[in-house]
Amino acid sequence: MARFALRLRSCVPLEISKMIDPKAVIDPAAEIDVNVTIGPFTVIGPGVRIGAGTNIGSHVVIKGETTIGRDNRFFSSHLSVRILKIKNMLVKSPI
């Protein structure tokens, strides 16, 4: 198992904080290794361990007892569906 170099506390070293967007919400009990990039509006919960070189995009939520290895990429995805009523028929249409 990888050795985690940083356990986030209330104060994050400057060289690490440059790679973590200030709008991200990271629980102090999460363990973040070096060279991890975390995008805005991402939520990292307690019990999460993230390996070196991982890139987590914006709007990603990782919670629970989770261990992520080295050099992974996470992105959020959302598909909205609009329901249209056309001549008494319901049709699903992507927005």
mmCIF file of N, CA, C and O in Angstrom:
data_model
loop_
_atom_site.group_PDB
_atom_site.id
_atom_site.type_symbol
_atom_site.label_atom_id
_atom_site.label_comp_id
_atom_site.label_asym_id
_atom_site.label_seq_id
_atom_site.Cartn_x
_atom_site.Cartn_y
_atom_site.Cartn_z
ATOM 1 N N MET A 1 0.840 -1.179 0.000
ATOM 2 C CA MET A 1 0.000 0.000 0.000
ATOM 3 C C MET A 1 0.884 1.240 0.000
ATOM 4 O O MET A 1 1.922 1.283 0.634
ATOM 5 N N ALA A 2 0.453 2.254 -0.712
ATOM 6 C CA ALA A 2 1.223 3.487 -0.831
ATOM 7 C C ALA A 2 1.325 4.210 0.503
ATOM 8 O O ALA A 2 0.429 4.144 1.332
ATOM 9 N N ARG A 3 2.444 4.881 0.694
ATOM 10 C CA ARG A 3 2.631 5.699 1.887
ATOM 11 C C ARG A 3 2.106 7.094 1.585
ATOM 12 O O ARG A 3 2.470 7.694 0.581
ATOM 13 N N PHE A 4 1.252 7.606 2.411
ATOM 14 C CA PHE A 4 0.653 8.909 2.166
ATOM 15 C C PHE A 4 1.458 9.979 2.871
ATOM 16 O O PHE A 4 1.705 9.907 4.073
ATOM 17 N N ALA A 5 1.899 10.967 2.093
ATOM 18 C CA ALA A 5 2.825 11.968 2.593
ATOM 19 C C ALA A 5 2.138 13.077 3.372
ATOM 20 O O ALA A 5 2.769 13.746 4.163
ATOM 21 N N LEU A 6 0.865 13.296 3.151
ATOM 22 C CA LEU A 6 0.189 14.428 3.774
ATOM 23 C C LEU A 6 -1.131 13.983 4.367
ATOM 24 O O LEU A 6 -1.912 13.306 3.723
ATOM 25 N N ARG A 7 -1.371 14.326 5.588
ATOM 26 C CA ARG A 7 -2.680 14.139 6.185
ATOM 27 C C ARG A 7 -3.201 15.534 6.436
ATOM 28 O O ARG A 7 -2.641 16.274 7.236
ATOM 29 N N LEU A 8 -4.242 15.920 5.705
ATOM 30 C CA LEU A 8 -4.731 17.290 5.777
ATOM 31 C C LEU A 8 -5.204 17.644 7.180
ATOM 32 O O LEU A 8 -5.909 16.890 7.823
ATOM 33 N N ARG A 9 -4.822 18.774 7.607
ATOM 34 C CA ARG A 9 -5.282 19.348 8.872
ATOM 35 C C ARG A 9 -5.827 20.732 8.549
ATOM 36 O O ARG A 9 -6.075 21.052 7.401
ATOM 37 N N SER A 10 -5.969 21.557 9.545
ATOM 38 C CA SER A 10 -6.511 22.888 9.296
ATOM 39 C C SER A 10 -5.554 23.747 8.480
ATOM 40 O O SER A 10 -5.942 24.691 7.841
ATOM 41 N N CYS A 11 -4.262 23.423 8.496
ATOM 42 C CA CYS A 11 -3.272 24.191 7.756
ATOM 43 C C CYS A 11 -2.632 23.278 6.709
ATOM 44 O O CYS A 11 -2.061 22.259 7.048
ATOM 45 N N VAL A 12 -2.741 23.653 5.445
ATOM 46 C CA VAL A 12 -2.184 22.858 4.352
ATOM 47 C C VAL A 12 -0.923 23.561 3.859
ATOM 48 O O VAL A 12 -0.934 24.764 3.637
ATOM 49 N N PRO A 13 0.195 22.840 3.682
ATOM 50 C CA PRO A 13 1.418 23.476 3.178
ATOM 51 C C PRO A 13 1.178 24.178 1.849
ATOM 52 O O PRO A 13 0.403 23.718 1.018
ATOM 53 N N LEU A 14 1.858 25.296 1.646
ATOM 54 C CA LEU A 14 1.637 26.133 0.473
ATOM 55 C C LEU A 14 1.805 25.371 -0.833
ATOM 56 O O LEU A 14 0.998 25.501 -1.742
ATOM 57 N N GLU A 15 2.828 24.525 -0.959
ATOM 58 C CA GLU A 15 3.068 23.815 -2.223
ATOM 59 C C GLU A 15 1.945 22.834 -2.540
ATOM 60 O O GLU A 15 1.663 22.551 -3.684
ATOM 61 N N ILE A 16 1.276 22.310 -1.524
ATOM 62 C CA ILE A 16 0.147 21.411 -1.738
ATOM 63 C C ILE A 16 -1.109 22.212 -2.048
ATOM 64 O O ILE A 16 -1.895 21.869 -2.919
ATOM 65 N N SER A 17 -1.321 23.327 -1.342
ATOM 66 C CA SER A 17 -2.557 24.092 -1.495
ATOM 67 C C SER A 17 -2.688 24.700 -2.889
ATOM 68 O O SER A 17 -3.788 24.999 -3.325
ATOM 69 N N LYS A 18 -1.582 24.871 -3.619
ATOM 70 C CA LYS A 18 -1.659 25.399 -4.982
ATOM 71 C C LYS A 18 -2.394 24.449 -5.907
ATOM 72 O O LYS A 18 -2.927 24.848 -6.925
ATOM 73 N N MET A 19 -2.417 23.163 -5.574
ATOM 74 C CA MET A 19 -3.035 22.162 -6.430
ATOM 75 C C MET A 19 -4.456 21.827 -5.990
ATOM 76 O O MET A 19 -5.129 21.034 -6.622
ATOM 77 N N ILE A 20 -4.907 22.399 -4.886
ATOM 78 C CA ILE A 20 -6.251 22.163 -4.377
ATOM 79 C C ILE A 20 -7.023 23.473 -4.471
ATOM 80 O O ILE A 20 -6.626 24.477 -3.883
ATOM 81 N N ASP A 21 -8.095 23.443 -5.240
ATOM 82 C CA ASP A 21 -8.879 24.668 -5.413
ATOM 83 C C ASP A 21 -9.458 25.109 -4.072
ATOM 84 O O ASP A 21 -9.939 24.280 -3.302
ATOM 85 N N PRO A 22 -9.433 26.396 -3.774
ATOM 86 C CA PRO A 22 -9.966 26.879 -2.490
ATOM 87 C C PRO A 22 -11.469 26.642 -2.327
ATOM 88 O O PRO A 22 -11.980 26.674 -1.209
ATOM 89 N N LYS A 23 -12.168 26.384 -3.421
ATOM 90 C CA LYS A 23 -13.608 26.123 -3.330
ATOM 91 C C LYS A 23 -13.923 24.658 -3.061
ATOM 92 O O LYS A 23 -15.075 24.282 -2.909
ATOM 93 N N ALA A 24 -12.894 23.805 -3.023
ATOM 94 C CA ALA A 24 -13.090 22.386 -2.702
ATOM 95 C C ALA A 24 -13.319 22.238 -1.203
ATOM 96 O O ALA A 24 -12.775 22.997 -0.399
ATOM 97 N N VAL A 25 -14.121 21.249 -0.817
ATOM 98 C CA VAL A 25 -14.392 20.964 0.595
ATOM 99 C C VAL A 25 -13.735 19.624 0.915
ATOM 100 O O VAL A 25 -14.128 18.593 0.389
ATOM 101 N N ILE A 26 -12.723 19.669 1.786
ATOM 102 C CA ILE A 26 -11.964 18.466 2.116
ATOM 103 C C ILE A 26 -11.989 18.261 3.620
ATOM 104 O O ILE A 26 -11.603 19.144 4.385
ATOM 105 N N ASP A 27 -12.474 17.095 4.031
ATOM 106 C CA ASP A 27 -12.527 16.770 5.453
ATOM 107 C C ASP A 27 -11.100 16.664 6.013
ATOM 108 O O ASP A 27 -10.227 16.118 5.349
ATOM 109 N N PRO A 28 -10.869 17.168 7.220
ATOM 110 C CA PRO A 28 -9.531 17.085 7.816
ATOM 111 C C PRO A 28 -9.040 15.651 8.010
ATOM 112 O O PRO A 28 -7.833 15.419 8.111
ATOM 113 N N ALA A 29 -9.932 14.672 8.053
ATOM 114 C CA ALA A 29 -9.529 13.272 8.237
ATOM 115 C C ALA A 29 -9.153 12.593 6.916
ATOM 116 O O ALA A 29 -8.710 11.455 6.918
ATOM 117 N N ALA A 30 -9.316 13.286 5.779
ATOM 118 C CA ALA A 30 -8.927 12.710 4.484
ATOM 119 C C ALA A 30 -7.408 12.718 4.360
ATOM 120 O O ALA A 30 -6.741 13.601 4.900
ATOM 121 N N GLU A 31 -6.870 11.743 3.643
ATOM 122 C CA GLU A 31 -5.427 11.655 3.425
ATOM 123 C C GLU A 31 -5.137 11.882 1.949
ATOM 124 O O GLU A 31 -5.588 11.119 1.094
ATOM 125 N N ILE A 32 -4.398 12.947 1.670
ATOM 126 C CA ILE A 32 -4.106 13.334 0.299
ATOM 127 C C ILE A 32 -2.600 13.244 0.086
ATOM 128 O O ILE A 32 -1.832 13.898 0.792
ATOM 129 N N ASP A 33 -2.167 12.454 -0.896
ATOM 130 C CA ASP A 33 -0.741 12.312 -1.191
ATOM 131 C C ASP A 33 -0.263 13.510 -2.015
ATOM 132 O O ASP A 33 -1.050 14.382 -2.378
ATOM 133 N N VAL A 34 1.025 13.546 -2.321
ATOM 134 C CA VAL A 34 1.602 14.653 -3.080
ATOM 135 C C VAL A 34 1.149 14.611 -4.537
ATOM 136 O O VAL A 34 0.749 13.580 -5.053
ATOM 137 N N ASN A 35 1.208 15.758 -5.181
ATOM 138 C CA ASN A 35 0.867 15.908 -6.605
ATOM 139 C C ASN A 35 -0.566 15.511 -6.926
ATOM 140 O O ASN A 35 -0.838 14.991 -8.004
ATOM 141 N N VAL A 36 -1.485 15.742 -6.019
ATOM 142 C CA VAL A 36 -2.909 15.495 -6.272
ATOM 143 C C VAL A 36 -3.561 16.835 -6.594
ATOM 144 O O VAL A 36 -3.371 17.806 -5.878
ATOM 145 N N THR A 37 -4.311 16.874 -7.684
ATOM 146 C CA THR A 37 -5.032 18.075 -8.076
ATOM 147 C C THR A 37 -6.513 17.869 -7.770
ATOM 148 O O THR A 37 -7.083 16.848 -8.152
ATOM 149 N N ILE A 38 -7.120 18.845 -7.086
ATOM 150 C CA ILE A 38 -8.539 18.757 -6.731
ATOM 151 C C ILE A 38 -9.217 20.029 -7.211
ATOM 152 O O ILE A 38 -8.809 21.139 -6.855
ATOM 153 N N GLY A 39 -10.261 19.854 -8.033
ATOM 154 C CA GLY A 39 -10.954 20.983 -8.639
ATOM 155 C C GLY A 39 -11.983 21.631 -7.734
ATOM 156 O O GLY A 39 -12.278 21.147 -6.635
ATOM 157 N N PRO A 40 -12.572 22.742 -8.196
ATOM 158 C CA PRO A 40 -13.549 23.479 -7.396
ATOM 159 C C PRO A 40 -14.840 22.691 -7.177
ATOM 160 O O PRO A 40 -15.215 21.869 -8.006
ATOM 161 N N PHE A 41 -15.465 22.963 -6.061
ATOM 162 C CA PHE A 41 -16.761 22.390 -5.681
ATOM 163 C C PHE A 41 -16.721 20.873 -5.519
ATOM 164 O O PHE A 41 -17.749 20.209 -5.560
ATOM 165 N N THR A 42 -15.541 20.314 -5.345
ATOM 166 C CA THR A 42 -15.382 18.892 -5.076
ATOM 167 C C THR A 42 -15.476 18.672 -3.578
ATOM 168 O O THR A 42 -15.022 19.500 -2.793
ATOM 169 N N VAL A 43 -16.067 17.549 -3.170
ATOM 170 C CA VAL A 43 -16.207 17.204 -1.758
ATOM 171 C C VAL A 43 -15.455 15.902 -1.503
ATOM 172 O O VAL A 43 -15.718 14.891 -2.149
ATOM 173 N N ILE A 44 -14.502 15.947 -0.571
ATOM 174 C CA ILE A 44 -13.745 14.776 -0.161
ATOM 175 C C ILE A 44 -14.074 14.527 1.309
ATOM 176 O O ILE A 44 -13.815 15.378 2.153
ATOM 177 N N GLY A 45 -14.662 13.386 1.609
ATOM 178 C CA GLY A 45 -15.113 13.085 2.961
ATOM 179 C C GLY A 45 -14.052 12.413 3.821
ATOM 180 O O GLY A 45 -12.954 12.106 3.355
ATOM 181 N N PRO A 46 -14.396 12.153 5.100
ATOM 182 C CA PRO A 46 -13.463 11.471 5.997
ATOM 183 C C PRO A 46 -13.274 10.026 5.552
ATOM 184 O O PRO A 46 -14.160 9.423 4.962
ATOM 185 N N GLY A 47 -12.096 9.478 5.814
ATOM 186 C CA GLY A 47 -11.830 8.091 5.450
ATOM 187 C C GLY A 47 -11.402 7.906 4.015
ATOM 188 O O GLY A 47 -11.211 6.787 3.552
ATOM 189 N N VAL A 48 -11.244 9.001 3.272
ATOM 190 C CA VAL A 48 -10.823 8.923 1.871
ATOM 191 C C VAL A 48 -9.309 9.072 1.803
ATOM 192 O O VAL A 48 -8.736 9.954 2.436
ATOM 193 N N ARG A 49 -8.650 8.186 1.042
ATOM 194 C CA ARG A 49 -7.207 8.242 0.820
ATOM 195 C C ARG A 49 -6.978 8.357 -0.681
ATOM 196 O O ARG A 49 -7.484 7.542 -1.444
ATOM 197 N N ILE A 50 -6.209 9.362 -1.082
ATOM 198 C CA ILE A 50 -5.984 9.614 -2.505
ATOM 199 C C ILE A 50 -4.490 9.537 -2.792
ATOM 200 O O ILE A 50 -3.695 10.247 -2.183
ATOM 201 N N GLY A 51 -4.103 8.678 -3.751
ATOM 202 C CA GLY A 51 -2.706 8.451 -4.098
ATOM 203 C C GLY A 51 -2.114 9.533 -4.979
ATOM 204 O O GLY A 51 -2.826 10.332 -5.598
ATOM 205 N N ALA A 52 -0.799 9.551 -5.052
ATOM 206 C CA ALA A 52 -0.039 10.568 -5.790
ATOM 207 C C ALA A 52 -0.425 10.619 -7.263
ATOM 208 O O ALA A 52 -0.743 9.611 -7.874
ATOM 209 N N GLY A 53 -0.384 11.823 -7.813
ATOM 210 C CA GLY A 53 -0.615 12.007 -9.232
ATOM 211 C C GLY A 53 -2.061 11.939 -9.670
ATOM 212 O O GLY A 53 -2.355 11.986 -10.853
ATOM 213 N N THR A 54 -2.989 11.833 -8.734
ATOM 214 C CA THR A 54 -4.410 11.731 -9.081
ATOM 215 C C THR A 54 -4.972 13.113 -9.382
ATOM 216 O O THR A 54 -4.642 14.091 -8.715
ATOM 217 N N ASN A 55 -5.834 13.191 -10.375
ATOM 218 C CA ASN A 55 -6.475 14.436 -10.776
ATOM 219 C C ASN A 55 -7.977 14.275 -10.557
ATOM 220 O O ASN A 55 -8.603 13.414 -11.175
ATOM 221 N N ILE A 56 -8.541 15.090 -9.675
ATOM 222 C CA ILE A 56 -9.981 15.046 -9.400
ATOM 223 C C ILE A 56 -10.568 16.356 -9.901
ATOM 224 O O ILE A 56 -10.193 17.431 -9.441
ATOM 225 N N GLY A 57 -11.458 16.260 -10.874
ATOM 226 C CA GLY A 57 -12.042 17.448 -11.486
ATOM 227 C C GLY A 57 -13.031 18.152 -10.572
ATOM 228 O O GLY A 57 -13.137 17.853 -9.382
ATOM 229 N N SER A 58 -13.772 19.076 -11.125
ATOM 230 C CA SER A 58 -14.745 19.833 -10.343
ATOM 231 C C SER A 58 -16.026 19.034 -10.119
ATOM 232 O O SER A 58 -16.344 18.119 -10.883
ATOM 233 N N HIS A 59 -16.735 19.371 -9.050
ATOM 234 C CA HIS A 59 -18.049 18.810 -8.727
ATOM 235 C C HIS A 59 -18.042 17.301 -8.499
ATOM 236 O O HIS A 59 -19.027 16.629 -8.737
ATOM 237 N N VAL A 60 -16.938 16.754 -8.040
ATOM 238 C CA VAL A 60 -16.840 15.324 -7.742
ATOM 239 C C VAL A 60 -17.059 15.137 -6.247
ATOM 240 O O VAL A 60 -16.576 15.927 -5.442
ATOM 241 N N VAL A 61 -17.781 14.093 -5.857
ATOM 242 C CA VAL A 61 -18.011 13.779 -4.445
ATOM 243 C C VAL A 61 -17.451 12.381 -4.172
ATOM 244 O O VAL A 61 -17.845 11.417 -4.817
ATOM 245 N N ILE A 62 -16.525 12.302 -3.209
ATOM 246 C CA ILE A 62 -15.958 11.015 -2.805
ATOM 247 C C ILE A 62 -16.133 10.915 -1.302
ATOM 248 O O ILE A 62 -15.604 11.737 -0.556
ATOM 249 N N LYS A 63 -16.911 9.920 -0.863
ATOM 250 C CA LYS A 63 -17.218 9.770 0.557
ATOM 251 C C LYS A 63 -17.034 8.319 0.971
ATOM 252 O O LYS A 63 -16.931 7.439 0.138
ATOM 253 N N GLY A 64 -17.026 8.090 2.288
ATOM 254 C CA GLY A 64 -16.919 6.741 2.820
ATOM 255 C C GLY A 64 -15.476 6.269 2.856
ATOM 256 O O GLY A 64 -14.549 6.991 2.482
ATOM 257 N N GLU A 65 -15.274 5.051 3.332
ATOM 258 C CA GLU A 65 -13.935 4.461 3.384
ATOM 259 C C GLU A 65 -13.501 4.124 1.961
ATOM 260 O O GLU A 65 -13.891 3.107 1.412
ATOM 261 N N THR A 66 -12.716 5.015 1.369
ATOM 262 C CA THR A 66 -12.325 4.881 -0.031
ATOM 263 C C THR A 66 -10.822 5.056 -0.167
ATOM 264 O O THR A 66 -10.268 6.021 0.356
ATOM 265 N N THR A 67 -10.170 4.148 -0.872
ATOM 266 C CA THR A 67 -8.752 4.276 -1.161
ATOM 267 C C THR A 67 -8.574 4.330 -2.671
ATOM 268 O O THR A 67 -9.017 3.437 -3.387
ATOM 269 N N ILE A 68 -7.936 5.392 -3.138
ATOM 270 C CA ILE A 68 -7.694 5.598 -4.561
ATOM 271 C C ILE A 68 -6.188 5.533 -4.770
ATOM 272 O O ILE A 68 -5.432 6.225 -4.088
ATOM 273 N N GLY A 69 -5.739 4.708 -5.691
ATOM 274 C CA GLY A 69 -4.309 4.541 -5.956
ATOM 275 C C GLY A 69 -3.704 5.717 -6.694
ATOM 276 O O GLY A 69 -4.270 6.805 -6.760
ATOM 277 N N ARG A 70 -2.565 5.474 -7.305
ATOM 278 C CA ARG A 70 -1.806 6.510 -8.010
ATOM 279 C C ARG A 70 -2.362 6.771 -9.407
ATOM 280 O O ARG A 70 -2.898 5.892 -10.053
ATOM 281 N N ASP A 71 -2.169 8.022 -9.846
ATOM 282 C CA ASP A 71 -2.381 8.421 -11.244
ATOM 283 C C ASP A 71 -3.769 8.084 -11.790
ATOM 284 O O ASP A 71 -3.914 7.499 -12.858
ATOM 285 N N ASN A 72 -4.807 8.464 -11.052
ATOM 286 C CA ASN A 72 -6.186 8.283 -11.506
ATOM 287 C C ASN A 72 -6.776 9.626 -11.907
ATOM 288 O O ASN A 72 -6.272 10.677 -11.514
ATOM 289 N N ARG A 73 -7.869 9.584 -12.651
ATOM 290 C CA ARG A 73 -8.588 10.802 -13.037
ATOM 291 C C ARG A 73 -10.067 10.605 -12.755
ATOM 292 O O ARG A 73 -10.644 9.590 -13.141
ATOM 293 N N PHE A 74 -10.662 11.603 -12.100
ATOM 294 C CA PHE A 74 -12.082 11.568 -11.792
ATOM 295 C C PHE A 74 -12.734 12.825 -12.338
ATOM 296 O O PHE A 74 -12.223 13.925 -12.157
ATOM 297 N N PHE A 75 -13.875 12.651 -12.984
ATOM 298 C CA PHE A 75 -14.623 13.763 -13.541
ATOM 299 C C PHE A 75 -16.088 13.601 -13.170
ATOM 300 O O PHE A 75 -16.571 12.485 -13.012
ATOM 301 N N SER A 76 -16.792 14.712 -13.065
ATOM 302 C CA SER A 76 -18.228 14.622 -12.812
ATOM 303 C C SER A 76 -18.951 14.581 -14.155
ATOM 304 O O SER A 76 -18.426 14.997 -15.174
ATOM 305 N N SER A 77 -20.164 14.065 -14.115
ATOM 306 C CA SER A 77 -20.975 13.985 -15.320
ATOM 307 C C SER A 77 -22.428 14.172 -14.928
ATOM 308 O O SER A 77 -22.855 13.705 -13.885
ATOM 309 N N HIS A 78 -23.157 14.872 -15.757
ATOM 310 C CA HIS A 78 -24.565 15.106 -15.459
ATOM 311 C C HIS A 78 -25.333 15.188 -16.770
ATOM 312 O O HIS A 78 -24.927 15.878 -17.685
ATOM 313 N N LEU A 79 -26.409 14.449 -16.851
ATOM 314 C CA LEU A 79 -27.274 14.493 -18.023
ATOM 315 C C LEU A 79 -28.664 14.915 -17.567
ATOM 316 O O LEU A 79 -29.279 14.256 -16.731
ATOM 317 N N SER A 80 -29.103 16.032 -18.058
ATOM 318 C CA SER A 80 -30.452 16.499 -17.735
ATOM 319 C C SER A 80 -31.419 15.990 -18.791
ATOM 320 O O SER A 80 -31.091 15.909 -19.966
ATOM 321 N N VAL A 81 -32.611 15.656 -18.364
ATOM 322 C CA VAL A 81 -33.633 15.175 -19.287
ATOM 323 C C VAL A 81 -34.862 16.058 -19.151
ATOM 324 O O VAL A 81 -35.322 16.358 -18.059
ATOM 325 N N ARG A 82 -35.362 16.495 -20.271
ATOM 326 C CA ARG A 82 -36.559 17.325 -20.302
ATOM 327 C C ARG A 82 -37.700 16.443 -20.818
ATOM 328 O O ARG A 82 -37.542 15.708 -21.789
ATOM 329 N N ILE A 83 -38.835 16.483 -20.158
ATOM 330 C CA ILE A 83 -39.992 15.696 -20.600
ATOM 331 C C ILE A 83 -40.946 16.630 -21.331
ATOM 332 O O ILE A 83 -41.404 17.630 -20.794
ATOM 333 N N LEU A 84 -41.207 16.306 -22.576
ATOM 334 C CA LEU A 84 -42.077 17.121 -23.422
ATOM 335 C C LEU A 84 -43.403 16.411 -23.632
ATOM 336 O O LEU A 84 -43.454 15.200 -23.774
ATOM 337 N N LYS A 85 -44.457 17.167 -23.662
ATOM 338 C CA LYS A 85 -45.770 16.599 -23.968
ATOM 339 C C LYS A 85 -46.154 17.063 -25.374
ATOM 340 O O LYS A 85 -46.385 18.232 -25.619
ATOM 341 N N ILE A 86 -46.169 16.117 -26.293
ATOM 342 C CA ILE A 86 -46.490 16.426 -27.684
ATOM 343 C C ILE A 86 -47.695 15.574 -28.082
ATOM 344 O O ILE A 86 -47.616 14.355 -28.154
ATOM 345 N N LYS A 87 -48.811 16.218 -28.331
ATOM 346 C CA LYS A 87 -50.049 15.527 -28.748
ATOM 347 C C LYS A 87 -50.334 14.333 -27.873
ATOM 348 O O LYS A 87 -50.463 13.209 -28.331
ATOM 349 N N ASN A 88 -50.397 14.548 -26.562
ATOM 350 C CA ASN A 88 -50.725 13.521 -25.569
ATOM 351 C C ASN A 88 -49.691 12.399 -25.480
ATOM 352 O O ASN A 88 -49.983 11.321 -25.008
ATOM 353 N N MET A 89 -48.489 12.605 -25.991
ATOM 354 C CA MET A 89 -47.419 11.625 -25.873
ATOM 355 C C MET A 89 -46.299 12.257 -25.053
ATOM 356 O O MET A 89 -46.003 13.429 -25.183
ATOM 357 N N LEU A 90 -45.709 11.455 -24.178
ATOM 358 C CA LEU A 90 -44.565 11.944 -23.419
ATOM 359 C C LEU A 90 -43.287 11.534 -24.133
ATOM 360 O O LEU A 90 -43.105 10.367 -24.485
ATOM 361 N N VAL A 91 -42.411 12.479 -24.333
ATOM 362 C CA VAL A 91 -41.152 12.228 -25.027
ATOM 363 C C VAL A 91 -40.030 12.751 -24.148
ATOM 364 O O VAL A 91 -40.076 13.878 -23.681
ATOM 365 N N LYS A 92 -39.000 11.921 -23.926
ATOM 366 C CA LYS A 92 -37.826 12.376 -23.172
ATOM 367 C C LYS A 92 -36.813 12.930 -24.156
ATOM 368 O O LYS A 92 -36.499 12.317 -25.154
ATOM 369 N N SER A 93 -36.307 14.107 -23.821
ATOM 370 C CA SER A 93 -35.356 14.774 -24.699
ATOM 371 C C SER A 93 -34.199 15.313 -23.863
ATOM 372 O O SER A 93 -34.417 16.002 -22.873
ATOM 373 N N PRO A 94 -32.946 15.015 -24.248
ATOM 374 C CA PRO A 94 -31.814 15.596 -23.501
ATOM 375 C C PRO A 94 -31.790 17.102 -23.659
ATOM 376 O O PRO A 94 -32.138 17.617 -24.703
ATOM 377 N N ILE A 95 -31.370 17.773 -22.604
ATOM 378 C CA ILE A 95 -31.288 19.249 -22.662
ATOM 379 C C ILE A 95 -29.943 19.633 -23.211
ATOM 380 O O ILE A 95 -28.957 19.096 -22.901
#
